[in-house]
Coordinates of C-alpha atoms in Angstrom, one line a residue:
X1 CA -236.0 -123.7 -33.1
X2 CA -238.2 -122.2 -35.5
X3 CA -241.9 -124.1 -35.3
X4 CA -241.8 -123.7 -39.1
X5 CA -238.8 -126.3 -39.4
X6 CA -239.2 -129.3 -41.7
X7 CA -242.8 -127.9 -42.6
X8 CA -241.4 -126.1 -45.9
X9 CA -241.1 -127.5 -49.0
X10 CA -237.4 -128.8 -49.7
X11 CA -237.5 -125.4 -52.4
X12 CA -237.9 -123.1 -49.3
X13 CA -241.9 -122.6 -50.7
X14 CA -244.4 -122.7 -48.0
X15 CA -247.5 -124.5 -48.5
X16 CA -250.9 -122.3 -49.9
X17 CA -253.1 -125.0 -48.6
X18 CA -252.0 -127.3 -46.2
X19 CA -253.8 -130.7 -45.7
X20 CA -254.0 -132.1 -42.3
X21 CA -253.9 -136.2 -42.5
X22 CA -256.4 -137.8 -40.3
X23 CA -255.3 -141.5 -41.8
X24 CA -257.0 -141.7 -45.3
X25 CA -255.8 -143.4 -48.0
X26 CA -256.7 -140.1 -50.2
X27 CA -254.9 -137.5 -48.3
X28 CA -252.3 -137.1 -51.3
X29 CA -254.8 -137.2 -54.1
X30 CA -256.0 -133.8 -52.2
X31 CA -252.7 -132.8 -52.3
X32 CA -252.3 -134.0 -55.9
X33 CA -255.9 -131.9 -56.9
X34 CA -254.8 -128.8 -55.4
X35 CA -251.6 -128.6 -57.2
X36 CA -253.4 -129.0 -60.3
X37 CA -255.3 -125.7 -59.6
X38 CA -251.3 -124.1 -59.8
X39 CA -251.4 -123.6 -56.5
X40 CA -248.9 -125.4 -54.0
X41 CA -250.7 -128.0 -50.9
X42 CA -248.5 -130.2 -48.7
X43 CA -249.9 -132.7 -46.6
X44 CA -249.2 -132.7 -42.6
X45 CA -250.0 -134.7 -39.7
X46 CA -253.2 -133.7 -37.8
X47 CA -250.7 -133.1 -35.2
X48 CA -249.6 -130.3 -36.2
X49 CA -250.0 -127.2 -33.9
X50 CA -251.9 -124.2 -34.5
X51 CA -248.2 -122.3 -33.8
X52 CA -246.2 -123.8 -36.9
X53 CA -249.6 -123.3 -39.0
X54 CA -249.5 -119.7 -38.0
X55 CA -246.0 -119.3 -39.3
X56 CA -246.7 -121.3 -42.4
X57 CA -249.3 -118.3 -42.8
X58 CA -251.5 -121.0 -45.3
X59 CA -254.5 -119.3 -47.4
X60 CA -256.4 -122.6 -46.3
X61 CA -256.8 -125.4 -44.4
X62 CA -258.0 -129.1 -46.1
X63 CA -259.2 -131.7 -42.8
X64 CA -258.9 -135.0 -44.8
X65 CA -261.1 -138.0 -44.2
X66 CA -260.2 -140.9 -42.3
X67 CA -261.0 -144.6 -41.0
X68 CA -261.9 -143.9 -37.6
X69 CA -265.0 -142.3 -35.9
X70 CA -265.2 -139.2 -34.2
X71 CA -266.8 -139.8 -30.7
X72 CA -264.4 -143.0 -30.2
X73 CA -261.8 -142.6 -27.2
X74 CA -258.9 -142.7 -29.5
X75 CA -260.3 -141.0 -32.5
X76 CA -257.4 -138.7 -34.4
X77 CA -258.4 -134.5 -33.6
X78 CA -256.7 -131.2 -34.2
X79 CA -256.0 -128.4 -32.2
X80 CA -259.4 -127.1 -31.5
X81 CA -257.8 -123.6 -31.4
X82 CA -257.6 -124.2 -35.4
X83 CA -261.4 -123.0 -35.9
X84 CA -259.7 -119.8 -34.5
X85 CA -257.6 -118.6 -36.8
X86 CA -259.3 -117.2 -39.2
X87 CA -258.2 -119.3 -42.0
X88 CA -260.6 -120.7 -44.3
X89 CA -261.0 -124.6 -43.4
X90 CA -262.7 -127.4 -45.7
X91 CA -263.2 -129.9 -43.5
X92 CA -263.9 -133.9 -45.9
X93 CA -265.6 -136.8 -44.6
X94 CA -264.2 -137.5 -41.1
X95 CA -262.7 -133.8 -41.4
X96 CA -266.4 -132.1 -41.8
X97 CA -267.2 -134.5 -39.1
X98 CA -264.7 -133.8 -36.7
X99 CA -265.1 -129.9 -37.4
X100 CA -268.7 -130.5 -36.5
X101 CA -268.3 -132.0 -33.0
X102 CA -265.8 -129.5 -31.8
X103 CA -267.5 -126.8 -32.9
X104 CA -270.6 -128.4 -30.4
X105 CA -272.6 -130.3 -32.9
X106 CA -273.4 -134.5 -32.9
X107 CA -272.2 -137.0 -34.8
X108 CA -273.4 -140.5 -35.1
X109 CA -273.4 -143.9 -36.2
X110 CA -276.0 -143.7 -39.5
X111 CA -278.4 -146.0 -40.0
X112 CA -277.4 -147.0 -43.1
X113 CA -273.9 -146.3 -44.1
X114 CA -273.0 -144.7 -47.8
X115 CA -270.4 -146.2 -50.1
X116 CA -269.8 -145.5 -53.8
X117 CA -271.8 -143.0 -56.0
X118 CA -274.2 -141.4 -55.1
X119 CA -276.1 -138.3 -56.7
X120 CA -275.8 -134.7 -54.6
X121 CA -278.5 -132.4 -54.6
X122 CA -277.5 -129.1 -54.5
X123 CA -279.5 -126.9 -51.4
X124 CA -277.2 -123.7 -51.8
X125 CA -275.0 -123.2 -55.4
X126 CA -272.9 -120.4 -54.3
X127 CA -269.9 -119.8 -52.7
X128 CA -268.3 -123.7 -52.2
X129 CA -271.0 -125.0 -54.7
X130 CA -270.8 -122.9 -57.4
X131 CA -270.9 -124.8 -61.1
X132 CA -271.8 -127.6 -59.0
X133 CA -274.2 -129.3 -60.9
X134 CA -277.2 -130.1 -59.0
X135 CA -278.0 -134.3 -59.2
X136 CA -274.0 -134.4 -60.3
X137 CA -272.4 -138.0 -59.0
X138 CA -270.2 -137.5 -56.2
X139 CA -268.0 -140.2 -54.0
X140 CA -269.4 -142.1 -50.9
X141 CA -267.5 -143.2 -47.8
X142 CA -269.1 -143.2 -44.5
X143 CA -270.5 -145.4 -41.7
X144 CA -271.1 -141.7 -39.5
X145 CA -273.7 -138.8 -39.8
X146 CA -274.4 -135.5 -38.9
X147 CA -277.3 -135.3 -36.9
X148 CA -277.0 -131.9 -35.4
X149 CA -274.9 -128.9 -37.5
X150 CA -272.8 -126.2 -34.7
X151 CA -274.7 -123.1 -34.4
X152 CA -274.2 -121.1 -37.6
X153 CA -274.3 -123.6 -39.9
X154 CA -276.0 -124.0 -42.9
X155 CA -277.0 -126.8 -45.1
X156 CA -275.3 -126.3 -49.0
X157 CA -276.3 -130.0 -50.6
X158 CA -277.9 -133.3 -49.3
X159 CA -278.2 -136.9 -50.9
X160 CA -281.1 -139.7 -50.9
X161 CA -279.2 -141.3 -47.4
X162 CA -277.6 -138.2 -45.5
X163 CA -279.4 -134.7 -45.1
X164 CA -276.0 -132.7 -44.6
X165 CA -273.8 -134.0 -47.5
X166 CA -272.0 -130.5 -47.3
X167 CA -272.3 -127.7 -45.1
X168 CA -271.1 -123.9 -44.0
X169 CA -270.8 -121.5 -41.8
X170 CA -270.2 -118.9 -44.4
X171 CA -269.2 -116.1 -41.7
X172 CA -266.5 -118.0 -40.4
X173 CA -265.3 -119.4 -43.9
X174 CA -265.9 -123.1 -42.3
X175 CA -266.6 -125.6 -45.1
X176 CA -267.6 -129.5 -44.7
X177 CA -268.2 -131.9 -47.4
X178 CA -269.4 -135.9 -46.4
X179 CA -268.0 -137.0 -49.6
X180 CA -264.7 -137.1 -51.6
X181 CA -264.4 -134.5 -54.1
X182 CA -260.4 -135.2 -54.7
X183 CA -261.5 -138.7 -56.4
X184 CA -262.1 -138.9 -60.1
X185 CA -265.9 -140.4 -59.4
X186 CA -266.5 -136.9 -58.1
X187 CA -267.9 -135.5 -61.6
X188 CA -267.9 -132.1 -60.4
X189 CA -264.8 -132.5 -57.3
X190 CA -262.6 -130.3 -59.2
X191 CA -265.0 -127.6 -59.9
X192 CA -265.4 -127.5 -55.5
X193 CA -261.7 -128.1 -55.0
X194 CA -261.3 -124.9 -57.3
X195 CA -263.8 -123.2 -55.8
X196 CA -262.5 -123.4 -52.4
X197 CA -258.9 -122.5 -53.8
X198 CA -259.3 -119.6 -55.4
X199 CA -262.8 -117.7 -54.4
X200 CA -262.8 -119.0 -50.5
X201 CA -258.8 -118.8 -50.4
X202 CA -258.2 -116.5 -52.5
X203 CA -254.6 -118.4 -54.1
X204 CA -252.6 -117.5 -56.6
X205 CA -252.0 -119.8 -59.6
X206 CA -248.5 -119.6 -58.9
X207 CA -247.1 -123.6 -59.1
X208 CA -245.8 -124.3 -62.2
X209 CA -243.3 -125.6 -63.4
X210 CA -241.9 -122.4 -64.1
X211 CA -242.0 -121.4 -60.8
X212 CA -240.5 -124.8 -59.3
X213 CA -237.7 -124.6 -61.5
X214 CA -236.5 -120.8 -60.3
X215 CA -237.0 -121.9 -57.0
X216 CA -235.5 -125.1 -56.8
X217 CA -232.4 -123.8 -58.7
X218 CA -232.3 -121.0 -56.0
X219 CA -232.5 -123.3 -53.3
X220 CA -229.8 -126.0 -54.8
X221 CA -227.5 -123.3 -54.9
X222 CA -227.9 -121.5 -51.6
X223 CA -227.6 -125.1 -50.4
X224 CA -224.1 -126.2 -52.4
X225 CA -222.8 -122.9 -52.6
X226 CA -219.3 -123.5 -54.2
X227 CA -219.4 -127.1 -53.6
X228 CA -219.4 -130.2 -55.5
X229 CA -222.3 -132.8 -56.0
X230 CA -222.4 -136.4 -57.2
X231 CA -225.7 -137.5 -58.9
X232 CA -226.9 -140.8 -58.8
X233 CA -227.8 -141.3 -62.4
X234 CA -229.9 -144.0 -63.7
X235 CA -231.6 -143.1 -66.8
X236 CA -235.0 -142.6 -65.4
X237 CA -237.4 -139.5 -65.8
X238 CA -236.4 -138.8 -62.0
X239 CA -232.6 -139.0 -62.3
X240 CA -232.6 -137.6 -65.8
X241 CA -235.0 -134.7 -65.0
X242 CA -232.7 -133.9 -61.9
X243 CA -229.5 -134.2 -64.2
X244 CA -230.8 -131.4 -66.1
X245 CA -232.4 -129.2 -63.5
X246 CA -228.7 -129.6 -61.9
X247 CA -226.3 -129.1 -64.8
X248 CA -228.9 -125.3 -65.3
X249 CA -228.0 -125.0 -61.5
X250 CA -224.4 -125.7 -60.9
X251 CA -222.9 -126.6 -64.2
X252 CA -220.0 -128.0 -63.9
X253 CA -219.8 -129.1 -60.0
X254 CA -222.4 -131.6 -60.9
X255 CA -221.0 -135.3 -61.6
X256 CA -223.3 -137.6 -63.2
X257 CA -222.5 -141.4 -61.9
X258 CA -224.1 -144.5 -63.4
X259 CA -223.3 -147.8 -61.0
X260 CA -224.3 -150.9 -63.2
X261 CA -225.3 -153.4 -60.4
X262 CA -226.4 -155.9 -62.9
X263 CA -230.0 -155.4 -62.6
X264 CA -230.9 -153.2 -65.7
X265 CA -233.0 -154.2 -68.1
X266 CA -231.5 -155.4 -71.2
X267 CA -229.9 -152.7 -73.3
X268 CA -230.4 -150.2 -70.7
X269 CA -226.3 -149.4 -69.9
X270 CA -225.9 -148.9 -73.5
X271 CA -228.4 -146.4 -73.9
X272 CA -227.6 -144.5 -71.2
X273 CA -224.4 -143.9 -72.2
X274 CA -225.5 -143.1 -75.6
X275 CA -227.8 -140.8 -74.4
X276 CA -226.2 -138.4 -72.2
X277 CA -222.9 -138.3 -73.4
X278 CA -223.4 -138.6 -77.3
X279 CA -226.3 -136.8 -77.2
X280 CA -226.0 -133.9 -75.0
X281 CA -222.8 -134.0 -73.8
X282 CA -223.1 -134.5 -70.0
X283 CA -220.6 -136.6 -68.7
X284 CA -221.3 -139.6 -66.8
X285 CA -218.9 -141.9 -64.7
X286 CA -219.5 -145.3 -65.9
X287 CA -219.1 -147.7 -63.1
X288 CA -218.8 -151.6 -63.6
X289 CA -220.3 -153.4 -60.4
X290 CA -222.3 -156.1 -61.6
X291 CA -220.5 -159.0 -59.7
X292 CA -220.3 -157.2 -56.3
X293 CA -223.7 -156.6 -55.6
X294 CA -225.0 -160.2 -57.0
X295 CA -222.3 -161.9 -54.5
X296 CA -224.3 -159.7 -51.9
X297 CA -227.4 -161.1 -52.7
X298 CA -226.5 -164.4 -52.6
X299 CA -228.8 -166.5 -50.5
X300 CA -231.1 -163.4 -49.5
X301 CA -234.9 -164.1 -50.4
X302 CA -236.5 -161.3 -48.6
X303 CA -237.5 -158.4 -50.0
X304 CA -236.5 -156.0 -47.8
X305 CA -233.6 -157.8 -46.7
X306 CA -232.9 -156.8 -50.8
X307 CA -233.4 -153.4 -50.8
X308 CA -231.5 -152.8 -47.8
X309 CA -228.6 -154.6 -49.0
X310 CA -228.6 -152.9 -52.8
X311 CA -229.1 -149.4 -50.7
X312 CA -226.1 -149.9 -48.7
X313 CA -224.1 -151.2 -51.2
X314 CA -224.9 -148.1 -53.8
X315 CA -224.2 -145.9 -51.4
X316 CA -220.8 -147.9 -50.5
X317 CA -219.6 -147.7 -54.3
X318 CA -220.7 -144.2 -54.1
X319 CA -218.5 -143.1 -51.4
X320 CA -215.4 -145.4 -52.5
X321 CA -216.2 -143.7 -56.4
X322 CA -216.2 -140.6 -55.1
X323 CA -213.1 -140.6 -53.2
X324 CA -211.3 -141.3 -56.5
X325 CA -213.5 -139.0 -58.4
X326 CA -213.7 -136.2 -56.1
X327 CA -213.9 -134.6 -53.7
X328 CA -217.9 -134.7 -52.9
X329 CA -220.0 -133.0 -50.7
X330 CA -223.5 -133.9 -51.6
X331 CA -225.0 -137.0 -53.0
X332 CA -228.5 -136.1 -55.6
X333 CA -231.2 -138.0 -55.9
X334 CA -234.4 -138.3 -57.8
X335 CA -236.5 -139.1 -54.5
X336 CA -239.8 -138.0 -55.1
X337 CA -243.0 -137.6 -52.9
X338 CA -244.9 -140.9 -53.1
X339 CA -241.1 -142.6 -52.3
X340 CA -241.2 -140.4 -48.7
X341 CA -244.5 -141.4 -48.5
X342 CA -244.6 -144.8 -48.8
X343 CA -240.7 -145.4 -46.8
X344 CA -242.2 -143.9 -43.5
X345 CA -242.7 -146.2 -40.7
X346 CA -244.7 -143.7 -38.5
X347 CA -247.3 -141.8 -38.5
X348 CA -245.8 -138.7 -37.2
X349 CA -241.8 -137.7 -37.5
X350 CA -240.9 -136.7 -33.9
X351 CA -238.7 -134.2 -35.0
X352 CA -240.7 -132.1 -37.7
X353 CA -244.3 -133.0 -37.0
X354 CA -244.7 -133.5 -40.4
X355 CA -247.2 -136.2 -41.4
X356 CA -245.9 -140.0 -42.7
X357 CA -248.1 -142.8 -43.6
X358 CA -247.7 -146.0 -42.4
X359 CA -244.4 -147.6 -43.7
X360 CA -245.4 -150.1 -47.1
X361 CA -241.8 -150.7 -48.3
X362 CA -238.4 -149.0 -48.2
X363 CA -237.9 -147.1 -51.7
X364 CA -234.5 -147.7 -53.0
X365 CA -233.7 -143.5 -52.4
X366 CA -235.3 -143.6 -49.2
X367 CA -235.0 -146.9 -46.9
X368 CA -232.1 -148.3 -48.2
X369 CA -229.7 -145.4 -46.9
X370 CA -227.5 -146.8 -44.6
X371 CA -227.2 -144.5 -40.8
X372 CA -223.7 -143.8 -41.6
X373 CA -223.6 -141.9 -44.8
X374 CA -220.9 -139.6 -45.8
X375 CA -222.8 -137.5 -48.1
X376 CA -225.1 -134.7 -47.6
X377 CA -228.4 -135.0 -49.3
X378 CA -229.0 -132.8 -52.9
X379 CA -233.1 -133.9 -53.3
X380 CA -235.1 -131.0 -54.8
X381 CA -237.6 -133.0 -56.5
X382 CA -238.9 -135.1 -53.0
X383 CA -241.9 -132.7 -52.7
X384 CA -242.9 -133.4 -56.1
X385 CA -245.4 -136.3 -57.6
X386 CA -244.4 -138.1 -60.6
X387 CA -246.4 -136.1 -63.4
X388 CA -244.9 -132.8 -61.9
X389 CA -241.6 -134.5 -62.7
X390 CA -242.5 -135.2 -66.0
X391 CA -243.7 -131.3 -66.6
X392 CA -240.2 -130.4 -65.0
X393 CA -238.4 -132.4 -67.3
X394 CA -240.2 -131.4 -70.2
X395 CA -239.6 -127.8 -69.5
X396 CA -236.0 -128.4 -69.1
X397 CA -235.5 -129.7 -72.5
X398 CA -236.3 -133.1 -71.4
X399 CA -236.8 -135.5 -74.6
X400 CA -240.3 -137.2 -74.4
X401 CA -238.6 -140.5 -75.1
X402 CA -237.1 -140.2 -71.2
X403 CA -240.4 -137.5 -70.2
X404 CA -242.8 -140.7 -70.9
X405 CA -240.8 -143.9 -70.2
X406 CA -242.2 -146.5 -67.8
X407 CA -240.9 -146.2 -63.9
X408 CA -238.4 -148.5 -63.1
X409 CA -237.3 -149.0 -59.5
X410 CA -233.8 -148.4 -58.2
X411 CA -232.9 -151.8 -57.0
X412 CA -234.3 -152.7 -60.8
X413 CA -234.9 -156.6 -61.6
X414 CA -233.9 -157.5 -58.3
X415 CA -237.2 -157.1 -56.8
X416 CA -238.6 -158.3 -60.1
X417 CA -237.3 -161.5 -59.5
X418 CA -239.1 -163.0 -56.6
X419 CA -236.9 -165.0 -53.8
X420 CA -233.1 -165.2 -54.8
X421 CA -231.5 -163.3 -57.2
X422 CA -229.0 -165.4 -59.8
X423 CA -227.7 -164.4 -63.3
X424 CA -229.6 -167.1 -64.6
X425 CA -232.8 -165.7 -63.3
X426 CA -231.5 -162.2 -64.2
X427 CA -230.8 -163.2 -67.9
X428 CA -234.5 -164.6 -68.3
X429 CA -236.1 -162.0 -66.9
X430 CA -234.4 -159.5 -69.3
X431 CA -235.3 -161.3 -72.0
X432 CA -239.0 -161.5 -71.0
X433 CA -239.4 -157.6 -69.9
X434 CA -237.8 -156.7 -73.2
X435 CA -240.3 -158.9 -75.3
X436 CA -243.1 -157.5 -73.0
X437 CA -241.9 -153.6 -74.0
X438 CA -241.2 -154.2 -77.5
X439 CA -244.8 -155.6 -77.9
X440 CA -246.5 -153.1 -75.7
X441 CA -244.5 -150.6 -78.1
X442 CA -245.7 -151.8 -81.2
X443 CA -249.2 -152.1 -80.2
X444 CA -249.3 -148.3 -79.7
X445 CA -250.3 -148.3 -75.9
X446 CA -247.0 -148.4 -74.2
X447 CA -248.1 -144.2 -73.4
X448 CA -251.1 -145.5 -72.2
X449 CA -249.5 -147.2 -69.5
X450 CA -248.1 -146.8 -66.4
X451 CA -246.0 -149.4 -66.2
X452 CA -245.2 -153.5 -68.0
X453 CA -243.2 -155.6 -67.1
X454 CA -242.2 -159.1 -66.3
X455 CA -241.6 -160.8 -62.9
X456 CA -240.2 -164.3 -62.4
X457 CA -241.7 -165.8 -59.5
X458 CA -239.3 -168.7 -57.7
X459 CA -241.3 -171.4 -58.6
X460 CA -241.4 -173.6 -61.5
X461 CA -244.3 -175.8 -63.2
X462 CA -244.8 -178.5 -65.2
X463 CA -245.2 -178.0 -69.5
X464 CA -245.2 -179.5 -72.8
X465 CA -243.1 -178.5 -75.6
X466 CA -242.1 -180.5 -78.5
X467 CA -244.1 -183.8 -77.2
X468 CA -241.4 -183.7 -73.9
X469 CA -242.2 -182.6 -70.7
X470 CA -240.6 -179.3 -69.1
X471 CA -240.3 -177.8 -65.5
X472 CA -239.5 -174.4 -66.1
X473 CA -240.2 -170.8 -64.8
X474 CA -243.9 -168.7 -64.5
X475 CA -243.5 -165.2 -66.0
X476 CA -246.0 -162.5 -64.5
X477 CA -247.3 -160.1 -66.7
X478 CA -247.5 -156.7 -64.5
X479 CA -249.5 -153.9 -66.4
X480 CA -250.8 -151.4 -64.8
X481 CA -252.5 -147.9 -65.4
X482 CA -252.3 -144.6 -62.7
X483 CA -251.2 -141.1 -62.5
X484 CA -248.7 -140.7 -60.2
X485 CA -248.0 -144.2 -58.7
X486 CA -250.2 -143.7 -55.6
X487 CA -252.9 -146.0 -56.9
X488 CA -253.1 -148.2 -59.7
X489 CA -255.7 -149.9 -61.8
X490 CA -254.2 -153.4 -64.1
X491 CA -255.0 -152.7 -67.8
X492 CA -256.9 -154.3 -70.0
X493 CA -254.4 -155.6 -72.4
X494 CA -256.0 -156.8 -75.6
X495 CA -256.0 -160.7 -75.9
X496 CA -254.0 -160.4 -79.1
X497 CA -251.4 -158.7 -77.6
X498 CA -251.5 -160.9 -74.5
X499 CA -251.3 -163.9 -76.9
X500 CA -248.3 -162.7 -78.9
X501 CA -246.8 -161.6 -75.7
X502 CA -246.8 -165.0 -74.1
X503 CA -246.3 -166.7 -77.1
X504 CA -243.0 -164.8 -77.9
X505 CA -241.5 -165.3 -74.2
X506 CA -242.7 -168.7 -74.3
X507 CA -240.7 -169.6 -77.8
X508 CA -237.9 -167.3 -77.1
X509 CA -237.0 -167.4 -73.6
X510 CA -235.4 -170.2 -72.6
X511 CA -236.1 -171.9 -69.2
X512 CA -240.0 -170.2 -69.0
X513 CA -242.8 -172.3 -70.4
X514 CA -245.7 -170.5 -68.7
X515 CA -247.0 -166.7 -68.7
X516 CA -250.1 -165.4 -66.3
X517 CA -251.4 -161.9 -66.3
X518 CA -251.8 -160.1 -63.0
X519 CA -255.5 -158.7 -62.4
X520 CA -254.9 -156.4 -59.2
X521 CA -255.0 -153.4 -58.4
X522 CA -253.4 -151.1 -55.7
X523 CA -254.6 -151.1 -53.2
X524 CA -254.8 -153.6 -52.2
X525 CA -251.4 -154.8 -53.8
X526 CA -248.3 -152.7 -54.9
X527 CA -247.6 -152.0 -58.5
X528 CA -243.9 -154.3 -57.9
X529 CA -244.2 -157.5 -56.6
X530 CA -241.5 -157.0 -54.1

């Protein structure tokens, strides 16, 4: 076997700049930042070997940052042979660390760690560090020095607490930089990210969308050939972007399925139908299931117990659908990179070598698939972060009322609803998260959002409404801001529009007589409650 299998993108496109992950919590922000220089990154485990980067032929390497330290007995390393191969490597944080003790230099505990912002004072402004202003704010996170650079290294910028805040061996085209440049408090990150893309890697602006959609059609069709493919359709900017980029691919092989498991929000069937058949003409199998997957979820409180079950079960109606519908040979599905990302339960895929974070949850198009299927996978859009998708779908002709609406997970209000799932629960949760839209809507910020929406918890509290005592339902608030779902910041909703919100699901909603606002952020907690 090739060593280059399972390293490609799933369009055939091999990586420009490959990241290797050493375990941060950043490594796909990198990722994320390189792509917005045009230029395609993937992110791999440190594991892989200098032979599969060889045939992956990158213009660069990235070393990411990481939690542990460098001279412990377990600490993470590469293949030491990497410094070899003449590829231009930018090692960050534990990366420029780890680069500097295999290459014969020391490393050490500091004295006084560095966290947050701090200003960088510029030592060298060319090559790495050009229009990097000198004093500029840059991104802290280290407990570890460098207290000896590897012969042929130079000092490019230093701060108040560590003398070699970035470093070079410009000969070898062997970069390190202590802090994060890929992070946002990084005034001038993106001006060294570019700077190591195009003048030390020489890239290409060639990712756009554009490019990705040529490619992926390409690659859909080389894949189906003359067969046909069954696209789980939900209404979402994934599932509606990949409806498009499908009917330009195959036209007519491509059948668009809707399941309604009974855990859309309100009005959301409806509009589906309304939209894709009445207004462009694609045809979608309409498929009534509410009552069979809310009889499977009786008595099941856990939340992954839930996802596996709603997984299975859309896959089951799939195949029995498809049996009168077709035949099928592949299944689609909008499963994009953060979902891959966040399903994996290793850190490494034995098969591949390809890099996967520890697991958090299992994503409706990931986890939930049961070992068994019957369908070949259709998933050109898993290497791709959730603003790419939305440039995709725009390009494809994509209204910007499905382009910019909220996410919504696949196993929908069933993971909104905390504990067990009922119709009761069901129906006041629908009428809450469409109160909580509508509201968001007319204050003019629901495109400033990320995502709101309600959550029921499985508790219920004392109240007081019309002089009588109630014991009804908590609604959670969830508003949140982020760019692509891998992080995620609450928003500061104004307190009018928190006030009319609760005061509209408190007098409208029946069997809820409390609202509270969720105030965290990811990490440490995920954007759904479940």
């Amino acid at each position: 076997m090739s060593a280059l299998a399972g390293l490609e993108g799933a369009d055939g496109r091999r990586p420009a700049i490959v990241i290797l992950d050493f375990g941060s919590q950043y490594s796909e922000l990198i990722a994320r930042r390189i792509r917005e220089t045009e230029v395609y990154s993937l992110v791999l485990s440190h594991t892989t070997t200098v032979e599969q980067l060889k045939e992956l032929s990158p213009r660069g390497i990235i070393l990411s940052g990481g939690p542990s330290s460098v001279y412990a007995a377990d600490a993470p390393v590469c293949d030491p042979a990497l410094w070899d191969l003449g590829i231009p490597v930018l090692g960050v944080c534990y990366g420029m660390q780890l680069m500097v003790q295999q290459l014969g230099g020391v490393v050490e505990a500091s004295e006084r760690g560095e966290y947050g912002k701090a200003p960088l004072f510029v030592d060298d402004p060319t090559d790495l560090l050009t229009n990097v202003e000198d004093g500029s704010t840059m991104w802290m996170s280290h407990g570890d020095s460098v207290q000896r650079l590897p012969d042929g290294f130079t000092r490019l910028a230093h701060t108040e607490n560590t003398p070699e805040a970035a470093i070079a061996h410009h000969g070898r085209k062997l970069y390190g930089v202590q802090f994060h440049p890929e992070v946002v408090h990084s005034a001038c990150g993106m001006a060294l990210i570019r700077n190591f893309v195009y003048h030390v890697c020489t890239c290409e602006p060639d990712w756009t969308t554009e490019a990705f959609i040529d490619e992926a059609i390409a690659a859909v069709r080389e894949q189906v050939g003359d067969k046909r493919v069954l696209l789980a359709l939900s209404g979402g900017v994934d599932s509606s972007t990949l409806a498009f980029l499908l009917q330009r691919a195959i036209g007519d092989q491509l059948t668009c399925m809707f399941i309604d498991q009974g855990f859309m929000r309100k009005g959301e069937p409806e509009f589906l139908v309304e939209f894709f058949d009445k207004r462009f003409h694609i045809n979608v199998q309409y498929i009534h299931a509410r009552e069979r997957f809310i009889n499977k979820l009786a008595g099941v409180t856990d939340p992954e117990e839930k996802r596996r079950i709603i997984g299975t079960e859309f896959i089951r109606v799939f195949e029995e659908e498809s049996k009168r519908l077709g035949p099928f040979d592949y299944l689609a599905q909008g499963t994009l990179y953060p979902d891959v990302i966040e399903s994996a339960g290793t850190n490494v895929d034995p098969k591949t070598g390809e890099r996967v974070a520890v697991k958090i949850k299992s994503h409706h198009n990931v986890g939930g698939l049961p070992k068994d299927l019957q369908f070949k996978l259709v998933e050109p859009l898993r290497r791709l972060f959730k603003d790419e998708v939305r440039k995709v779908g725009r390009t494809l002709g994509l209204p910007e009322e499905i382009v910019r609406r909220h996410p919504f997970p696949g196993p929908g209000l069933a993971i909104r609803i905390l504990g067990e799932v009922s119709e009761e629960k069901l129906d006041i949760l629908r009428d809450a998260d469409l109160i909580v839209r509508e509201e968001v809507r007319d204050a003019g910020l629901y495109h400033d959002i990320w995502q709101a929406f309600a959550v029921l918890l499985p508790v219920r509290s004392v109240g007081v409404m019309g002089d009588k005592r109630t014991y009804a339902y908590p609604i959670v608030l969830r508003c949140v801001g982020s760019e692509d779902g891998m992080t995620a910041d609450w928003s500061r909703l104004p307190y009018d529009l928190m006030e009319r919100i609760s005061n509209r699901i408190v007098n409208e909603v029946n069997g809820v007589n409390r609202v509270v606002y969720d105030i965290t952020s990811k990490p440490p907690g995920t954007i759904e409650w479940e």
